[in-house]
């Protein structure tokens, strides 16, 4: 079942195009990582989906089960918690807004607080919470009314390892148990890799990659080879190697990265290095992870 | 107003009541003390006047309750609205409500109604404290006849609520509303003071009361329409 359909979304501020024909879809059960550098248009897209900013063109449609009115749950970077209220009161407010009866929401709130480890601090005011605790609270606040789509803007920014791990487990279980969907933005590629099944990369207002995580094209490319040395190479040696061989990236004077290689090229390079009296410490292969893919895509777009 | 909006308005009022209790209780107590002290000082000349008959003094003291409503409601209301509306826009809390399907008019109404209620209760408490202080300290029992009651407890508060609605709209929609929060209560109190003097000089006719009430209702209605027409982007753009 389709949950979110974004088609040809365009947003301009004066002459500046912030979003340029952005399109993607979220299906039931999807966790879509919406990633891109700062200022690429991620938060603008989210705010348009939530109806907080007017668009200049295109369509965003959210679908819900049984005509549910509050079909979106959202956590913005600013959290949206009421600091003078306790954790319980924040959740009680959300439950009252959703129209739940007291005997229904009491159990729901207790269960959610327990799931994210906040039951002991339920009667403490939010202003006394750490950032990790506040993030956990804001996420259960967003799912309290059982939305079809949960939108998270930088949900794991600045939180400790335990809170981070607890939230990832909680979100994965929430999607699996209830067949819900998540659209989330993050700068941390490890989070995207762990949590998402789909990825959309946006740069300068344009979607430059949108596919299942497993089928991102660059996964098929050869892994990079790294060559490290016992001692730093001299500048003239580095220049010689770089001039003679293509696709060599000097990471520092004792570490080279070789991309787009073939066995013959590697042999020739190693022989050259030996002839230059350089002592190789290690040659190793590093498989590209999502962060490498992301950086490649962003860099590729810049070129 | 449909059922959904009703329970949401109640939920917002419940939340705001807690926020007011925790953030503004000292300010509320301070307002009551300040207003009563100011009113007692202003009535000093009248209280010390030995030429006026007691009945006239008690009547004039009764009319002076009008001043309490025009001091109390705009000043306290302005502070509360700044906290409930502008602060909530500043720290992005309202973004989440608007993003999850709660419309702007429901939130605005919930905040306005609790502000009306709190300021009215504070006004009544101030008037009661003033009444008791004068009775205990000077032995005068203020006369609150029908005209005084209607003017002090219905007409002037309604007009003040109209003013608060405009201020509520500004705190809710305009980008930099602080200047209005400073100027409006002073301007309204000065204007209200002049109206009050006229009322004391000559008790209002039924027509005058109807006109003032109609003006208050018109202001509230226009503001309601303006808030309903405001876009979510206006509210979140701060």
Tab-separated table of N, CA and C in Angstrom, chain A residues 98-169:
chain	number	residue	atom	x	y	z
A	98	UNK	N	-5.410	13.380	20.350
A	98	UNK	CA	-5.796	12.302	19.424
A	98	UNK	C	-7.186	11.763	19.737
A	99	UNK	N	-7.762	12.202	20.853
A	99	UNK	CA	-9.132	11.801	21.178
A	99	UNK	C	-9.249	10.503	21.946
A	100	UNK	N	-8.138	10.030	22.541
A	100	UNK	CA	-8.205	8.786	23.323
A	100	UNK	C	-8.869	9.032	24.675
A	101	UNK	N	-9.591	8.024	25.150
A	101	UNK	CA	-10.170	8.069	26.498
A	101	UNK	C	-9.066	7.757	27.507
A	102	UNK	N	-9.254	8.256	28.740
A	102	UNK	CA	-8.215	8.115	29.763
A	102	UNK	C	-7.844	6.656	30.025
A	103	UNK	N	-8.851	5.785	30.097
A	103	UNK	CA	-8.537	4.376	30.404
A	103	UNK	C	-7.758	3.706	29.272
A	104	UNK	N	-7.850	4.255	28.051
A	104	UNK	CA	-7.101	3.690	26.914
A	104	UNK	C	-5.675	4.245	26.917
A	105	UNK	N	-5.565	5.559	27.037
A	105	UNK	CA	-4.222	6.137	26.861
A	105	UNK	C	-3.278	5.867	28.041
A	106	UNK	N	-3.820	5.632	29.209
A	106	UNK	CA	-2.923	5.376	30.355
A	106	UNK	C	-2.034	4.165	30.100
A	107	UNK	N	-2.636	3.084	29.638
A	107	UNK	CA	-1.856	1.873	29.365
A	107	UNK	C	-0.891	2.071	28.202
A	108	UNK	N	-1.369	2.792	27.168
A	108	UNK	CA	-0.503	3.042	26.003
A	108	UNK	C	0.744	3.818	26.416
A	109	UNK	N	0.523	4.860	27.229
A	109	UNK	CA	1.650	5.706	27.647
A	109	UNK	C	2.633	4.895	28.491
A	110	UNK	N	2.104	4.123	29.422
A	110	UNK	CA	2.980	3.306	30.275
A	110	UNK	C	3.832	2.360	29.433
A	111	UNK	N	3.202	1.730	28.440
A	111	UNK	CA	3.917	0.767	27.592
A	111	UNK	C	5.033	1.461	26.802
A	112	UNK	N	4.681	2.601	26.207
A	112	UNK	CA	5.676	3.317	25.405
A	112	UNK	C	6.843	3.814	26.260
A	113	UNK	N	6.530	4.374	27.438
A	113	UNK	CA	7.591	4.864	28.323
A	113	UNK	C	8.523	3.716	28.710
A	114	UNK	N	7.931	2.560	28.964
A	114	UNK	CA	8.716	1.390	29.343
A	114	UNK	C	9.609	0.946	28.183
A	115	UNK	N	9.058	0.991	26.967
A	115	UNK	CA	9.811	0.533	25.795
A	115	UNK	C	11.076	1.347	25.557
A	116	UNK	N	11.029	2.639	25.877
A	116	UNK	CA	12.224	3.466	25.621
A	116	UNK	C	12.968	3.814	26.918
A	117	UNK	N	12.628	3.130	27.995
A	117	UNK	CA	13.370	3.282	29.251
A	117	UNK	C	13.156	4.614	29.956
A	118	UNK	N	11.955	5.186	29.840
A	118	UNK	CA	11.693	6.475	30.505
A	118	UNK	C	10.650	6.365	31.623
A	119	UNK	N	10.285	5.140	31.973
A	119	UNK	CA	9.215	4.956	32.964
A	119	UNK	C	9.596	5.569	34.320
A	120	UNK	N	10.856	5.458	34.683
A	120	UNK	CA	11.296	5.970	36.002
A	120	UNK	C	11.248	7.499	36.083
A	121	UNK	N	11.304	8.149	34.939
A	121	UNK	CA	11.365	9.620	34.966
A	121	UNK	C	10.072	10.246	34.429
A	122	UNK	N	8.992	9.470	34.439
A	122	UNK	CA	7.743	9.944	33.826
A	122	UNK	C	7.191	11.208	34.490
A	123	UNK	N	7.496	11.403	35.777
A	123	UNK	CA	6.951	12.563	36.483
A	123	UNK	C	7.950	13.716	36.588
A	124	UNK	N	9.049	13.606	35.856
A	124	UNK	CA	10.026	14.707	35.861
A	124	UNK	C	9.747	15.656	34.708
A	125	UNK	N	10.005	16.927	34.968
A	125	UNK	CA	9.775	17.917	33.913
A	125	UNK	C	10.793	17.732	32.785
A	126	UNK	N	10.351	17.978	31.568
A	126	UNK	CA	11.198	17.741	30.399
A	126	UNK	C	12.443	18.631	30.418
A	127	UNK	N	12.335	19.803	31.058
A	127	UNK	CA	13.510	20.699	31.073
A	127	UNK	C	14.679	20.096	31.838
A	128	UNK	N	14.433	19.039	32.638
A	128	UNK	CA	15.538	18.390	33.371
A	128	UNK	C	16.118	17.221	32.571
A	129	UNK	N	15.551	16.936	31.408
A	129	UNK	CA	15.981	15.774	30.612
A	129	UNK	C	17.279	16.040	29.846
A	130	UNK	N	18.065	14.982	29.649
A	130	UNK	CA	19.220	15.070	28.746
A	130	UNK	C	18.691	15.050	27.315
A	131	UNK	N	19.590	15.352	26.358
A	131	UNK	CA	19.146	15.374	24.953
A	131	UNK	C	18.655	13.999	24.503
A	132	UNK	N	19.342	12.959	24.955
A	132	UNK	CA	18.949	11.596	24.588
A	132	UNK	C	17.568	11.252	25.113
A	133	UNK	N	17.300	11.616	26.363
A	133	UNK	CA	15.983	11.344	26.960
A	133	UNK	C	14.898	12.122	26.222
A	134	UNK	N	15.210	13.383	25.905
A	134	UNK	CA	14.226	14.222	25.192
A	134	UNK	C	13.930	13.644	23.812
A	135	UNK	N	14.961	13.127	23.139
A	135	UNK	CA	14.756	12.528	21.803
A	135	UNK	C	13.863	11.305	21.905
A	136	UNK	N	14.142	10.466	22.931
A	136	UNK	CA	13.329	9.263	23.099
A	136	UNK	C	11.873	9.638	23.362
A	137	UNK	N	11.698	10.659	24.183
A	137	UNK	CA	10.328	11.098	24.498
A	137	UNK	C	9.633	11.653	23.249
A	138	UNK	N	10.369	12.448	22.471
A	138	UNK	CA	9.737	13.060	21.296
A	138	UNK	C	9.333	11.992	20.281
A	139	UNK	N	10.093	10.904	20.222
A	139	UNK	CA	9.744	9.844	19.258
A	139	UNK	C	8.507	9.070	19.720
A	140	UNK	N	8.413	8.746	21.012
A	140	UNK	CA	7.188	8.026	21.430
A	140	UNK	C	5.976	8.956	21.397
A	141	UNK	N	6.233	10.244	21.557
A	141	UNK	CA	5.154	11.232	21.439
A	141	UNK	C	4.595	11.233	20.009
A	142	UNK	N	5.512	11.085	19.051
A	142	UNK	CA	5.107	11.116	17.639
A	142	UNK	C	4.368	9.851	17.220
A	143	UNK	N	4.630	8.729	17.908
A	143	UNK	CA	3.955	7.479	17.497
A	143	UNK	C	2.728	7.164	18.355
A	144	UNK	N	2.490	7.987	19.365
A	144	UNK	CA	1.393	7.714	20.316
A	144	UNK	C	0.033	7.589	19.628
A	145	UNK	N	-0.212	8.450	18.638
A	145	UNK	CA	-1.522	8.396	17.970
A	145	UNK	C	-1.558	7.391	16.816
A	146	UNK	N	-0.533	6.540	16.783
A	146	UNK	CA	-0.454	5.451	15.815
A	146	UNK	C	-0.525	5.945	14.365
A	147	UNK	N	0.413	6.820	13.969
A	147	UNK	CA	0.369	7.348	12.600
A	147	UNK	C	0.773	6.292	11.572
A	148	UNK	N	0.336	6.492	10.349
A	148	UNK	CA	0.722	5.580	9.271
A	148	UNK	C	2.166	5.849	8.852
A	149	UNK	N	2.529	7.130	8.878
A	149	UNK	CA	3.877	7.534	8.459
A	149	UNK	C	4.537	8.349	9.570
A	150	UNK	N	5.747	7.951	9.912
A	150	UNK	CA	6.512	8.697	10.909
A	150	UNK	C	7.637	9.438	10.189
A	151	UNK	N	7.694	10.741	10.399
A	151	UNK	CA	8.738	11.553	9.757
A	151	UNK	C	9.713	12.015	10.831
A	152	UNK	N	10.979	11.702	10.633
A	152	UNK	CA	11.997	12.037	11.634
A	152	UNK	C	13.092	12.890	10.992
A	153	UNK	N	13.287	14.075	11.527
A	153	UNK	CA	14.327	14.967	10.989
A	153	UNK	C	15.527	14.909	11.937
A	154	UNK	N	16.589	14.306	11.487
A	154	UNK	CA	17.814	14.133	12.288
A	154	UNK	C	17.500	13.547	13.673
A	155	UNK	N	16.912	12.357	13.732
A	155	UNK	CA	16.458	11.859	15.035
A	155	UNK	C	17.563	11.462	15.997
A	156	UNK	N	18.749	11.156	15.483
A	156	UNK	CA	19.790	10.644	16.382
A	156	UNK	C	20.906	11.649	16.632
A	157	UNK	N	20.664	12.881	16.268
A	157	UNK	CA	21.697	13.914	16.400
A	157	UNK	C	22.014	14.187	17.869
A	158	UNK	N	23.265	14.045	18.229
A	158	UNK	CA	23.730	14.443	19.562
A	158	UNK	C	23.232	13.597	20.715
A	159	UNK	N	22.924	12.328	20.463
A	159	UNK	CA	22.468	11.494	21.593
A	159	UNK	C	23.498	10.415	21.917
A	160	UNK	N	23.444	9.933	23.161
A	160	UNK	CA	24.450	8.961	23.598
A	160	UNK	C	24.204	7.587	22.967
A	161	UNK	N	25.216	6.727	23.089
A	161	UNK	CA	25.198	5.426	22.400
A	161	UNK	C	23.997	4.570	22.833
A	162	UNK	N	23.691	4.587	24.126
A	162	UNK	CA	22.597	3.725	24.607
A	162	UNK	C	21.247	4.201	24.055
A	163	UNK	N	21.019	5.502	24.154
A	163	UNK	CA	19.760	6.049	23.632
A	163	UNK	C	19.634	5.751	22.145
A	164	UNK	N	20.762	5.897	21.454
A	164	UNK	CA	20.835	5.660	20.015
A	164	UNK	C	20.407	4.232	19.684
A	165	UNK	N	21.024	3.288	20.403
A	165	UNK	CA	20.734	1.874	20.146
A	165	UNK	C	19.273	1.552	20.494
A	166	UNK	N	18.814	2.069	21.654
A	166	UNK	CA	17.428	1.820	22.085
A	166	UNK	C	16.426	2.327	21.053
A	167	UNK	N	16.713	3.514	20.505
A	167	UNK	CA	15.780	4.107	19.540
A	167	UNK	C	15.733	3.316	18.242
A	168	UNK	N	16.899	2.857	17.792
A	168	UNK	CA	16.925	2.082	16.542
A	168	UNK	C	16.122	0.797	16.720
A	169	UNK	N	16.321	0.140	17.863
A	169	UNK	CA	15.558	-1.098	18.136
A	169	UNK	C	14.059	-0.780	18.188
